[in-house]
Amino acid sequence: MATTTGLATLLFGLLPVFQADAPTTVPANGEAQQHGDEALPVALAEEATQAIARFVVPDGFRVELFAAEPLMAHPVAFTFDVFGRAYVAETFRHHKGVTDMREHMGWLEDDIAIKTVEQRVAMFRKHEGDKKLAEGYGVETERVTRVEDRDGDGVAETATPFAEGFTDLAAGIGAGILTRPLDGDGATEAWYTCIPDVWRLTDGDNDGLAEGRDRHTTGYGLRVALLGHDLHGPIVGPDGRIYFSCGDRGFNVTSAEGQRLVRYGTGAVFSCELDGSDLQLYCDGLRNPQEIVFDDHGNLFTLDNNSDSGDKARWTYLLRGSDSGWRQAYQWANEPTPRGPWNSEGMWKPFHEAQPAFIVPPIANFTSGPSGMTLYPGTGFGEEWRGKFFVCDFRGNPGYSGIYAFDQTADGAGFAFGESERFVWDALPTDVEFGIDGNLYWSDWVTGWNQTGKGRLYRAVPEERDEAELAAIEETRSALLALAHEGGGGNGTAAGSSASRAAASGYSDAELVELLSHRDRRVRQEAQLAVSHRALAALDLDKGETRLAGVLLRAKTPSADARERTARLHAIWALGHAARRSPKLGERLIAPLGELFGDADPEIVAQVARLFGDLRWGPPEGVLLPLLSRSEPRVQLLAAEAMGGLAPAPESTAALVQLLERTGHEDPWLRHAAIHSLERLGDKG
């Protein structure tokens, strides 16, 4: 059990009213907190409410306070579960167990030689000594706190220490949190990223305390490098996998299947199945991707941070196998130019001919301190906000920090940056998410870079909503709660034992398929996972195939309606997920899915090509190679990507080389897809 943080001035739960002139914080060990169903008798800080007058938001919006100290402190990231409860990743090890190499430049040569987490701890011991190591690195804990509004007045009054005790000498800042329902009665699992570990935390009895703590993988964050370059942003992707990112401190990880994933000085994105199996390296060459986000077509993006040497942060389209060019050693390069080739070759700039050809350059340079990020899910703000991304720009001072909203458009096989606006300003946000109430929430660090004992959750609320929008919010909330009864909407942790849960949500298979066209992406995704889960949970293979019949029909039904097109994409992803987890079921889907190569919608063709490559299915003869010559760059991109997953053949190599010759000098995304597939095919040969 960790000791009480030195930041605490009064025990949590013992102060009935917070005085603005006498800051109070939550003890890091949480022992003084009241657990279970007992509400905490803590009034919100007057200072936190008064700060609202400072925030600048667009016309038609207002700001409200949801939670403040002493319910929480030092929020790095947060998320909501389907019951509207916030899970906040708080740091107490920031500069109290997690340090920065810029404060220990005498250690630099040792640091860049590190190849394991254990070697980092040995370096601490070498330079600090046993006593200082124990007292300075092994006392404070990171924590996940569940914050909730139990009385329904819109303001949180209850906090429970969901998980703590992360005091290992190698532990970093807990910087990422994802929750999944285990059932519809409040049982929850949380994926928590805290260097050097990815944790799966489970609260099966819904008391707000994670009684289950499983270390998924370990070995992230080899070097000290820079403070804040952590494990971040776990998110469920459209393919039914969990994705998360790592900063440039490197990693040396062995998966449960025995696969070793190693990079000593660069950041990366990983993926694994919902049950934690099959960990894979998705892409690398990143510096500090604090959040990753998928758009409605399944494309993955991040805003990667700059290195404070004239370079700028980068809005980047992340492709499988892509290398964005950053190496942590560049941080220390001063000769012949600061940051070495990163600056001299303009590797951080959008595509230009002088860049090295091995990198995938950013779409645009944007923001100065990107941290949390999200995409409008489809309900709460109205249709005019569809496709809008929201990103926190954290710069240590609320006067020039806040949240931007922006969009983008297709450009070749990639994207062009669209329009941006300041959505919230004069705040100091670390993370941003939409709640199930349709409002945009952000976690506020309050001031500065260091621990202050403060931390808040605010929300931006439209001043007016019409009846249709209010109805959509309520329907979304009801659907997400119902889908929670599916055992996590396709969690995959116990598929074989979940057959009895089929239709537990009250939705029939056909109704789940209808939800694939729902206005809110969160409902679409949960319905997609639920229908795949039902098929996988069926003990009889024929019944599993029958459960997917409606999904397959939805995938095959053409439509000019945008919502129906989106439903077709979710149907394809649901079928791919089921096929990946059950090869026998997948064998029955190869032929009917192969028919979609002839679809009139280029996006459907592209998505099916990606699915065949992901599953390593040989497509119908003579189908895939012609896609590389299609007029649509999007089709060319995903077809080229798919070819790397198939068996090598001379004609495949020749077609990819021809694609490179035609497009490689002008489209970096096509260039990468072709080169990466040639590399994969060569490895197989």
XYZ file of C-alpha atoms in Angstrom:
685
model
C 0.000 0.000 0.000
C 1.357 3.386 -0.969
C 1.844 6.118 1.585
C -0.115 9.351 1.626
C 1.088 11.903 -0.891
C 2.934 14.930 0.378
C 0.483 17.024 -1.603
C -2.354 16.260 0.761
C -3.095 18.888 3.358
C -6.204 17.256 4.757
C -7.464 13.698 4.597
C -9.930 13.126 1.808
C -13.503 12.863 3.006
C -12.921 14.668 6.298
C -13.391 18.191 4.990
C -17.080 19.009 4.543
C -16.619 22.216 2.600
C -13.738 23.128 0.325
C -12.301 26.573 0.985
C -10.847 28.256 -2.107
C -8.046 29.759 -0.048
C -7.092 26.424 1.560
C -6.426 23.911 -1.245
C -7.239 20.316 -0.409
C -6.252 17.214 -2.385
C -6.976 13.522 -2.406
C -4.399 11.346 -0.653
C -2.617 9.138 -3.133
C -3.393 6.005 -1.151
C -7.107 6.787 -0.974
C -7.525 5.104 2.424
C -9.590 7.966 3.805
C -12.066 7.760 0.941
C -15.471 6.231 1.558
C -16.130 3.241 -0.642
C -19.161 1.421 -1.938
C -22.481 3.257 -2.099
C -21.662 5.934 0.471
C -21.582 9.400 -1.074
C -18.670 11.580 -0.133
C -19.681 14.683 1.837
C -17.502 17.008 -0.197
C -18.644 20.326 -1.650
C -17.149 21.479 -4.920
C -14.531 24.170 -4.931
C -15.791 27.695 -5.341
C -12.623 28.422 -7.292
C -13.493 25.726 -9.829
C -16.918 27.245 -10.418
C -15.546 30.752 -10.690
C -13.062 29.638 -13.366
C -15.969 29.058 -15.754
C -16.262 32.806 -16.345
C -12.764 32.764 -17.835
C -13.408 30.084 -20.461
C -14.139 31.136 -24.035
C -16.546 28.929 -26.001
C -18.439 29.459 -29.280
C -21.727 31.300 -29.311
C -24.550 28.954 -28.409
C -22.554 26.973 -25.829
C -22.047 27.258 -22.083
C -19.644 25.585 -19.658
C -20.631 23.628 -16.557
C -18.570 22.039 -13.811
C -18.936 18.284 -13.366
C -16.236 17.468 -10.776
C -13.389 19.170 -8.919
C -10.837 18.702 -6.186
C -10.818 17.104 -3.696
C -12.749 14.411 -5.600
C -9.830 14.199 -8.015
C -6.394 15.661 -8.656
C -3.857 15.884 -11.493
C -6.018 14.285 -14.222
C -3.987 12.988 -17.168
C -6.762 11.133 -18.996
C -10.345 10.056 -18.432
C -13.178 8.141 -20.002
C -16.860 7.463 -19.367
C -18.540 4.097 -19.082
C -22.023 3.502 -20.493
C -23.518 4.317 -17.083
C -22.163 7.875 -17.218
C -19.442 7.335 -14.613
C -16.067 8.959 -15.242
C -12.831 7.009 -14.742
C -9.967 9.431 -14.210
C -6.292 8.492 -14.562
C -4.581 10.674 -11.946
C -0.847 11.138 -11.503
C 0.971 11.502 -8.192
C 4.338 10.230 -9.514
C 4.849 13.240 -11.785
C 8.331 14.448 -10.685
C 7.939 12.170 -7.643
C 9.034 8.878 -9.146
C 8.945 9.812 -12.826
C 11.781 12.086 -13.876
C 13.103 13.752 -17.035
C 16.510 13.203 -18.622
C 16.953 16.957 -19.071
C 17.380 17.090 -15.289
C 20.083 14.378 -15.345
C 22.161 14.984 -18.456
C 25.068 13.199 -16.794
C 23.055 9.995 -17.202
C 22.483 10.445 -20.937
C 24.993 7.910 -22.243
C 23.663 5.308 -19.824
C 20.081 6.111 -20.805
C 20.508 5.719 -24.555
C 22.230 2.360 -23.990
C 19.238 0.898 -22.116
C 17.532 -2.123 -23.693
C 15.230 -3.303 -20.891
C 13.132 -1.744 -18.137
C 15.281 -3.573 -15.595
C 18.351 -1.771 -16.937
C 16.583 1.562 -16.382
C 16.006 0.686 -12.719
C 19.652 -0.400 -12.460
C 20.666 3.006 -13.850
C 18.540 4.721 -11.190
C 20.259 2.647 -8.520
C 23.709 3.433 -9.937
C 23.197 7.195 -9.870
C 20.784 7.639 -6.962
C 21.755 4.885 -4.530
C 19.405 2.433 -2.837
C 18.045 4.809 -0.193
C 17.254 7.665 -2.556
C 15.865 5.213 -5.079
C 13.430 3.734 -2.564
C 12.356 7.086 -1.148
C 12.228 9.000 -4.418
C 10.904 6.400 -6.860
C 8.957 3.821 -4.873
C 6.541 5.801 -2.698
C 3.943 7.711 -4.692
C 1.274 5.882 -6.672
C -0.661 6.444 -9.829
C -4.411 5.981 -9.465
C -7.636 5.469 -11.372
C -10.595 7.092 -9.611
C -14.244 6.522 -10.465
C -16.105 9.810 -10.250
C -19.894 9.853 -10.460
C -23.058 11.850 -10.008
C -25.302 9.556 -7.987
C -28.030 12.034 -7.102
C -28.620 13.097 -10.711
C -28.098 16.830 -10.261
C -25.415 17.009 -12.960
C -22.543 17.462 -10.497
C -20.364 14.612 -9.250
C -20.288 14.119 -5.503
C -18.826 10.616 -5.229
C -15.301 9.344 -5.850
C -13.995 5.817 -5.408
C -10.349 4.705 -5.825
C -10.933 2.179 -8.601
C -7.269 1.102 -8.677
C -4.034 2.319 -7.087
C -0.784 0.978 -5.670
C 1.210 1.533 -8.866
C 4.429 2.320 -6.985
C 6.967 0.110 -8.738
C 10.369 1.755 -9.154
C 9.900 1.596 -12.931
C 6.306 2.850 -12.936
C 5.598 5.846 -15.112
C 2.660 8.179 -15.384
C -0.672 6.413 -15.779
C -1.789 8.102 -18.965
C -4.497 6.054 -20.672
C -7.835 4.520 -19.650
C -10.522 2.592 -21.553
C -13.599 1.029 -19.939
C -15.775 -1.804 -21.233
C -18.965 -3.149 -19.616
C -18.810 -6.741 -18.426
C -22.588 -6.854 -18.083
C -25.540 -4.524 -17.844
C -25.507 -4.338 -14.065
C -22.434 -2.144 -13.731
C -19.599 -4.662 -13.750
C -16.694 -3.090 -15.597
C -13.270 -3.813 -16.996
C -10.723 -1.084 -17.600
C -7.637 -1.134 -19.783
C -5.100 1.077 -18.050
C -1.737 2.065 -19.514
C 1.000 2.886 -17.002
C 4.619 2.396 -18.060
C 6.024 -0.210 -18.042
C 2.705 -2.096 -18.071
C -0.642 -2.437 -19.760
C -3.196 -3.554 -17.155
C -6.634 -5.122 -17.386
C -8.551 -4.097 -14.259
C -11.916 -5.684 -13.440
C -14.700 -4.683 -11.067
C -17.070 -7.622 -11.206
C -19.296 -6.656 -8.268
C -19.770 -2.976 -9.197
C -18.488 -1.599 -5.912
C -16.187 0.823 -7.697
C -13.038 -1.089 -6.688
C -11.112 -3.207 -9.187
C -10.648 -6.520 -7.428
C -9.060 -8.026 -10.537
C -5.671 -6.786 -11.732
C -4.032 -8.619 -14.627
C -0.808 -7.420 -16.222
C -1.475 -7.712 -19.946
C 2.073 -6.953 -21.101
C 5.153 -5.273 -19.703
C 8.324 -3.753 -21.102
C 7.205 -0.338 -22.325
C 9.229 2.780 -21.529
C 12.837 1.606 -21.583
C 14.546 4.986 -21.334
C 13.975 7.933 -19.047
C 13.910 10.299 -22.047
C 11.319 13.060 -21.566
C 8.612 13.320 -18.935
C 5.136 12.640 -20.314
C 6.189 10.363 -23.171
C 4.050 7.560 -21.854
C 1.623 4.789 -22.725
C -1.553 6.449 -23.968
C -4.977 6.360 -25.470
C -6.414 2.794 -25.488
C -9.366 2.719 -27.872
C -11.488 0.057 -29.584
C -10.943 0.119 -33.325
C -13.540 -0.608 -36.001
C -12.039 -4.055 -36.537
C -12.817 -5.080 -32.951
C -9.247 -4.735 -31.696
C -7.897 -2.531 -28.903
C -5.294 0.023 -30.024
C -2.958 2.069 -27.816
C 0.126 4.238 -28.271
C 3.570 4.552 -26.680
C 5.929 7.517 -26.582
C 9.533 7.440 -27.762
C 10.998 5.896 -24.607
C 11.068 2.594 -26.498
C 9.770 -0.869 -25.687
C 10.946 -4.456 -25.358
C 7.776 -6.495 -24.997
C 7.008 -10.190 -25.314
C 3.395 -11.061 -26.059
C 1.493 -13.952 -24.509
C 2.090 -15.858 -27.746
C 5.846 -15.372 -27.399
C 6.285 -12.700 -30.057
C 8.969 -10.146 -29.178
C 8.313 -6.526 -30.156
C 11.313 -4.218 -29.771
C 12.158 -0.609 -30.597
C 14.789 1.122 -28.479
C 14.144 4.755 -29.321
C 10.877 5.526 -31.005
C 7.166 5.713 -30.291
C 4.595 3.358 -31.722
C 0.990 2.161 -31.905
C -0.027 -1.369 -30.914
C -3.140 -3.492 -31.302
C -4.522 -6.583 -29.601
C -7.773 -8.494 -29.466
C -10.468 -7.526 -26.975
C -9.378 -10.400 -24.749
C -5.779 -9.150 -24.880
C -4.407 -11.811 -27.210
C -2.384 -11.348 -30.399
C -0.461 -8.182 -29.528
C 0.881 -6.581 -32.705
C 3.008 -3.578 -33.593
C 0.870 -1.433 -35.888
C 3.256 1.438 -36.752
C 6.240 3.322 -35.330
C 8.508 6.338 -35.853
C 6.382 8.526 -33.564
C 7.571 10.901 -30.855
C 4.758 11.303 -28.340
C 1.337 10.320 -29.706
C -0.757 11.021 -26.617
C -4.051 10.005 -28.221
C -5.145 8.094 -31.286
C -8.542 8.288 -32.958
C -10.427 6.500 -35.742
C -12.739 8.251 -38.168
C -16.026 6.803 -39.403
C -14.276 4.986 -42.273
C -11.821 3.200 -39.998
C -8.799 5.425 -40.666
C -6.408 5.969 -37.747
C -4.886 9.354 -36.832
C -2.782 11.036 -34.170
C -1.435 14.488 -33.347
C 2.216 13.873 -32.531
C 4.127 16.385 -30.434
C 7.055 18.564 -31.516
C 10.596 18.487 -30.095
C 10.875 22.195 -29.171
C 13.487 23.010 -31.786
C 11.576 24.906 -34.442
C 9.601 21.869 -35.566
C 5.837 21.693 -35.201
C 3.311 19.126 -34.023
C 1.999 16.822 -36.725
C -1.514 15.683 -37.681
C -0.684 12.258 -39.090
C -2.541 9.484 -40.924
C -1.263 6.239 -39.418
C -1.011 3.347 -41.844
C -0.149 -0.221 -40.948
C 3.623 -0.557 -40.897
C 4.219 3.168 -41.326
C 7.324 4.927 -39.986
C 6.866 8.623 -39.174
C 10.615 9.192 -38.979
C 11.304 10.231 -35.370
C 14.129 8.678 -33.334
C 14.591 9.612 -29.683
C 18.315 10.206 -30.207
C 17.417 13.212 -32.376
C 16.313 14.941 -29.182
C 19.968 15.229 -28.106
C 21.520 16.045 -31.497
C 23.035 19.524 -31.859
C 25.612 19.059 -34.621
C 25.599 19.802 -37.478
C 22.020 20.992 -36.837
C 19.700 20.809 -33.838
C 17.655 17.573 -33.933
C 19.809 16.284 -36.801
C 17.979 15.064 -39.922
C 14.605 15.642 -38.257
C 15.109 19.352 -38.898
C 17.688 19.394 -41.684
C 15.604 17.146 -43.932
C 12.254 18.592 -42.893
C 10.934 15.225 -41.779
C 8.293 16.889 -39.610
C 6.796 18.868 -42.488
C 3.963 17.784 -44.787
C 5.048 15.915 -47.904
C 7.832 17.489 -49.959
C 10.324 15.974 -52.383
C 13.406 16.560 -50.213
C 12.144 14.213 -47.493
C 13.521 10.691 -47.150
C 11.241 8.233 -48.908
C 11.026 5.762 -46.008
C 8.800 8.005 -43.875
C 5.090 8.687 -44.002
C 4.924 12.481 -43.526
C 2.170 14.303 -41.653
C -0.957 15.726 -43.229
C -0.402 19.106 -41.589
C 1.393 20.922 -38.775
C -1.066 21.916 -36.084
C -1.076 22.859 -32.361
C 1.883 23.132 -29.984
C 1.050 20.767 -27.111
C -1.399 18.124 -28.370
C -2.718 15.773 -25.720
C -6.235 14.294 -25.545
C -8.330 13.986 -28.691
C -11.720 12.681 -29.796
C -14.128 12.657 -32.735
C -17.736 13.812 -32.525
C -19.761 10.580 -32.170
C -22.910 11.877 -33.895
C -25.311 12.987 -31.171
C -25.461 15.979 -28.877
C -24.236 18.850 -31.030
C -26.262 18.343 -34.193
C -25.425 17.096 -37.670
C -23.321 20.149 -38.530
C -20.595 18.829 -36.218
C -20.336 15.424 -37.895
C -16.751 14.653 -38.880
C -15.265 17.169 -36.434
C -12.197 16.246 -34.398
C -11.498 17.859 -31.017
C -7.947 18.091 -29.666
C -6.466 19.531 -26.464
C -3.580 21.957 -26.899
C -1.824 21.887 -23.520
C 0.863 24.564 -23.165
C 1.211 24.909 -19.398
C -0.730 28.155 -19.165
C -4.505 28.449 -19.650
C -4.050 31.828 -21.323
C -2.785 30.158 -24.486
C -4.208 26.663 -24.142
C -7.541 25.069 -24.951
C -9.407 22.750 -27.313
C -9.511 23.050 -31.080
C -12.212 21.663 -33.361
C -11.219 20.839 -36.935
C -12.031 18.677 -39.941
C -10.324 17.334 -43.054
C -11.055 16.244 -46.611
C -9.831 13.397 -48.814
C -6.689 14.165 -50.816
C -5.329 11.425 -53.040
C -4.947 8.299 -50.942
C -4.651 10.460 -47.831
C -6.158 13.644 -46.469
C -5.888 17.421 -46.500
C -6.349 19.484 -43.361
C -9.623 21.419 -43.335
C -10.839 24.279 -41.170
C -10.089 24.715 -37.479
C -11.472 26.863 -34.688
C -10.905 27.395 -30.999
C -13.743 25.547 -29.317
C -12.690 26.043 -25.683
C -9.978 28.544 -24.752
C -8.352 29.868 -21.587
C -8.454 26.366 -20.127
C -5.665 23.842 -19.490
C -7.103 20.567 -20.818
C -5.304 17.225 -20.723
C -8.031 15.064 -22.278
C -11.390 15.474 -24.022
C -14.313 13.061 -24.491
C -18.019 13.095 -25.295
C -20.287 11.839 -22.537
C -23.402 9.769 -23.115
C -25.380 12.910 -22.288
C -24.257 14.443 -25.601
C -21.922 17.000 -24.010
C -18.200 17.528 -24.534
C -16.124 17.008 -21.371
C -12.514 17.868 -20.675
C -10.130 17.246 -17.796
C -8.493 20.452 -16.582
C -5.012 20.522 -15.029
C -5.835 24.096 -13.849
C -2.397 25.692 -13.988
C 1.278 25.123 -14.753
C 3.178 21.918 -15.488
C 3.603 20.517 -11.977
C 1.339 18.993 -9.363
C -0.959 21.517 -7.722
C -3.386 19.294 -5.815
C -6.114 20.389 -8.206
C -8.015 18.796 -11.052
C -11.428 19.206 -12.642
C -13.877 17.914 -15.206
C -15.876 20.517 -17.123
C -18.381 20.115 -19.934
C -19.433 22.265 -22.881
C -23.206 22.199 -23.365
C -25.307 23.601 -26.238
C -27.562 26.389 -24.977
C -30.465 25.019 -26.979
C -31.312 21.603 -28.375
C -34.381 20.820 -30.418
C -36.640 17.919 -29.536
C -35.101 15.682 -32.183
C -31.610 16.139 -30.717
C -32.842 15.521 -27.177
C -34.611 12.370 -28.343
C -31.445 11.198 -30.127
C -29.396 11.659 -26.945
C -31.859 9.668 -24.869
C -32.141 6.940 -27.492
C -28.343 6.686 -27.668
C -28.114 6.412 -23.896
C -30.792 3.708 -23.790
C -29.178 1.724 -26.597
C -25.735 1.781 -24.978
C -27.167 0.646 -21.651
C -29.090 -2.156 -23.332
C -26.046 -3.284 -25.312
C -24.064 -3.497 -22.078
C -26.158 -6.571 -21.246
C -24.446 -8.381 -24.101
C -21.471 -8.878 -21.790
C -19.446 -5.986 -23.113
C -20.953 -5.920 -26.568
C -18.561 -8.526 -27.878
C -15.866 -8.318 -25.244
C -14.408 -11.613 -26.331
C -13.055 -12.521 -22.892
C -15.385 -15.464 -22.463
C -17.111 -16.021 -25.775
C -17.697 -19.699 -25.213
C -19.479 -19.160 -21.907
C -21.527 -16.240 -23.176
C -23.970 -18.166 -25.327
C -26.544 -17.848 -22.566
C -26.287 -14.075 -22.905
C -27.521 -14.083 -26.507
C -30.269 -11.488 -26.840
C -29.582 -10.373 -23.256
C -29.885 -6.771 -24.425
C -33.450 -7.387 -25.557
C -32.460 -6.749 -29.173
C -33.061 -9.478 -31.709
C -30.329 -10.261 -34.229
C -32.259 -8.288 -36.840
C -32.564 -5.299 -34.516
C -28.836 -5.358 -33.871
C -28.250 -5.233 -37.610
C -30.560 -2.216 -37.831
C -28.461 -0.461 -35.189
C -25.515 -0.570 -37.589
C -27.026 2.515 -39.226
C -27.546 4.348 -35.940
C -26.710 8.031 -35.867
C -24.190 7.609 -33.036
C -20.934 5.809 -33.813
C -20.729 4.386 -30.284
C -24.039 2.569 -30.722
C -23.038 1.339 -34.173
C -19.785 -0.039 -32.828
C -21.347 -1.764 -29.828
C -24.043 -3.304 -32.023
C -21.336 -4.460 -34.427
C -19.379 -6.089 -31.608
C -22.526 -7.638 -30.136
C -23.609 -9.305 -33.357
C -20.109 -10.699 -33.904
C -20.023 -11.892 -30.317
C -23.350 -13.699 -30.693
C -22.075 -15.531 -33.742
C -18.867 -16.501 -31.954
C -20.760 -17.587 -28.834
C -23.010 -19.951 -30.785
C -21.974 -23.505 -29.973
C -23.164 -24.704 -33.351
C -21.262 -23.449 -36.401
C -24.427 -23.370 -38.516
C -26.160 -21.201 -35.915
C -23.192 -18.860 -35.883
C -23.392 -18.488 -39.649
C -27.150 -17.938 -39.438
C -26.660 -15.137 -36.926
C -24.416 -13.379 -39.452
C -26.790 -13.806 -42.382
C -28.490 -10.479 -41.769
C -25.122 -8.767 -41.369
C -23.942 -10.187 -44.676
C -27.142 -9.034 -46.371
C -26.621 -5.556 -44.952
C -23.067 -5.522 -46.289
C -24.293 -6.510 -49.753
C -27.233 -4.109 -50.020
C -26.219 -1.010 -52.018
C -27.557 2.376 -51.005
C -26.944 6.023 -51.824
C -27.928 7.032 -48.290
C -24.927 8.055 -46.165
C -26.214 6.310 -43.044
C -26.783 3.083 -44.941
C -23.310 3.259 -46.426
C -21.914 3.575 -42.914
C -24.010 0.561 -41.884
C -22.448 -1.454 -44.709
C -18.968 -0.620 -43.398
C -19.887 -1.761 -39.887
C -21.356 -4.936 -41.349
C -18.080 -5.681 -43.149
C -16.093 -5.014 -39.969
C -18.435 -7.275 -37.959
C -17.989 -10.100 -40.451
C -14.222 -9.627 -40.465
C -14.096 -9.695 -36.664
C -16.089 -12.925 -36.487
C -14.025 -14.512 -39.251
C -10.757 -13.567 -37.552
C -11.795 -15.096 -34.236
C -13.326 -18.230 -35.774
C -11.447 -19.506 -38.851
C -14.103 -22.163 -39.454
C -16.770 -19.497 -39.555
C -14.495 -17.437 -41.751
C -14.235 -20.208 -44.324
C -17.961 -19.877 -44.937
C -17.676 -16.134 -45.452
C -14.887 -16.037 -48.045
C -17.079 -16.614 -51.095
C -19.995 -14.294 -50.211
C -17.662 -11.510 -49.107
C -15.624 -11.957 -52.272
C -18.687 -10.905 -54.256
C -18.266 -7.408 -52.824
C -15.166 -6.851 -54.946
C -17.659 -6.078 -57.693
C -19.595 -3.509 -55.653
C -20.373 -0.144 -57.223
C -19.193 1.764 -54.130
C -15.378 2.232 -54.172
C -15.234 2.445 -50.379
C -16.892 -0.965 -50.045
C -14.387 -2.440 -52.508
C -11.494 -0.878 -50.599
C -12.719 -2.141 -47.224
C -13.217 -5.679 -48.505
C -9.717 -5.652 -49.965
C -8.310 -4.616 -46.581
C -10.326 -7.364 -44.868
C -9.005 -10.063 -47.228
C -5.446 -8.901 -46.609
C -5.942 -8.788 -42.853
C -7.354 -12.318 -42.803
C -4.791 -13.532 -45.363
C -7.549 -14.813 -47.598
C -6.794 -15.350 -51.246
C -9.410 -13.243 -53.081
C -11.160 -14.484 -56.217
C -8.672 -14.924 -59.043
C -8.007 -11.841 -61.094
C -9.715 -9.470 -58.660
C -7.067 -7.819 -56.498
C -4.369 -6.852 -59.010
C -6.715 -4.752 -61.184
C -7.619 -2.704 -58.110
C -4.109 -1.235 -58.157
C -4.986 0.403 -61.465
C -8.367 1.773 -60.410
C -8.918 5.510 -60.701
C -9.683 5.877 -56.976
C -6.510 6.331 -54.875
C -8.408 5.029 -51.840
C -9.016 1.682 -53.560
C -5.416 1.528 -54.712
C -4.196 2.185 -51.162
C -6.161 -0.530 -49.375
C -5.617 -3.017 -52.203
C -1.862 -2.409 -52.036
C -1.960 -2.792 -48.261
C -3.908 -6.047 -48.608
C -1.406 -7.621 -50.966
C 1.201 -7.767 -48.225
C -0.979 -10.230 -46.335
C -1.231 -12.698 -49.218
C 1.103 -15.326 -50.598
C 4.013 -13.897 -52.649
C 3.744 -14.147 -56.420
C 5.756 -12.572 -59.267
C 2.687 -10.799 -60.630
C 1.978 -9.216 -57.226
C 5.507 -7.872 -56.965
C 5.376 -6.497 -60.496
C 2.019 -4.794 -59.912
C 3.222 -3.118 -56.702
C 6.389 -1.892 -58.414
C 4.286 -0.440 -61.223
C 2.103 1.347 -58.658
C 5.245 2.834 -57.121
C 6.491 4.026 -60.500
C 3.156 5.703 -61.279
C 2.362 7.311 -57.942
C 5.286 7.039 -55.517
C 6.714 10.451 -56.338
C 3.477 12.309 -55.579
C 1.466 10.330 -53.009
C 3.365 9.298 -49.855
C 0.518 7.111 -48.605
C 0.415 5.012 -51.771
C 4.199 4.895 -51.749
C 4.204 3.480 -48.249
C 1.479 0.885 -48.900
C 3.340 -0.448 -51.918
C 6.751 -0.544 -50.207
C 5.404 -2.094 -47.013
C 3.648 -4.865 -48.935
C 6.759 -5.527 -51.013
C 8.694 -5.839 -47.761
C 6.151 -8.271 -46.300
C 6.061 -10.346 -49.483
C 9.861 -10.444 -49.520
C 9.958 -11.685 -45.947
C 7.656 -14.555 -46.889
C 9.724 -15.429 -49.946
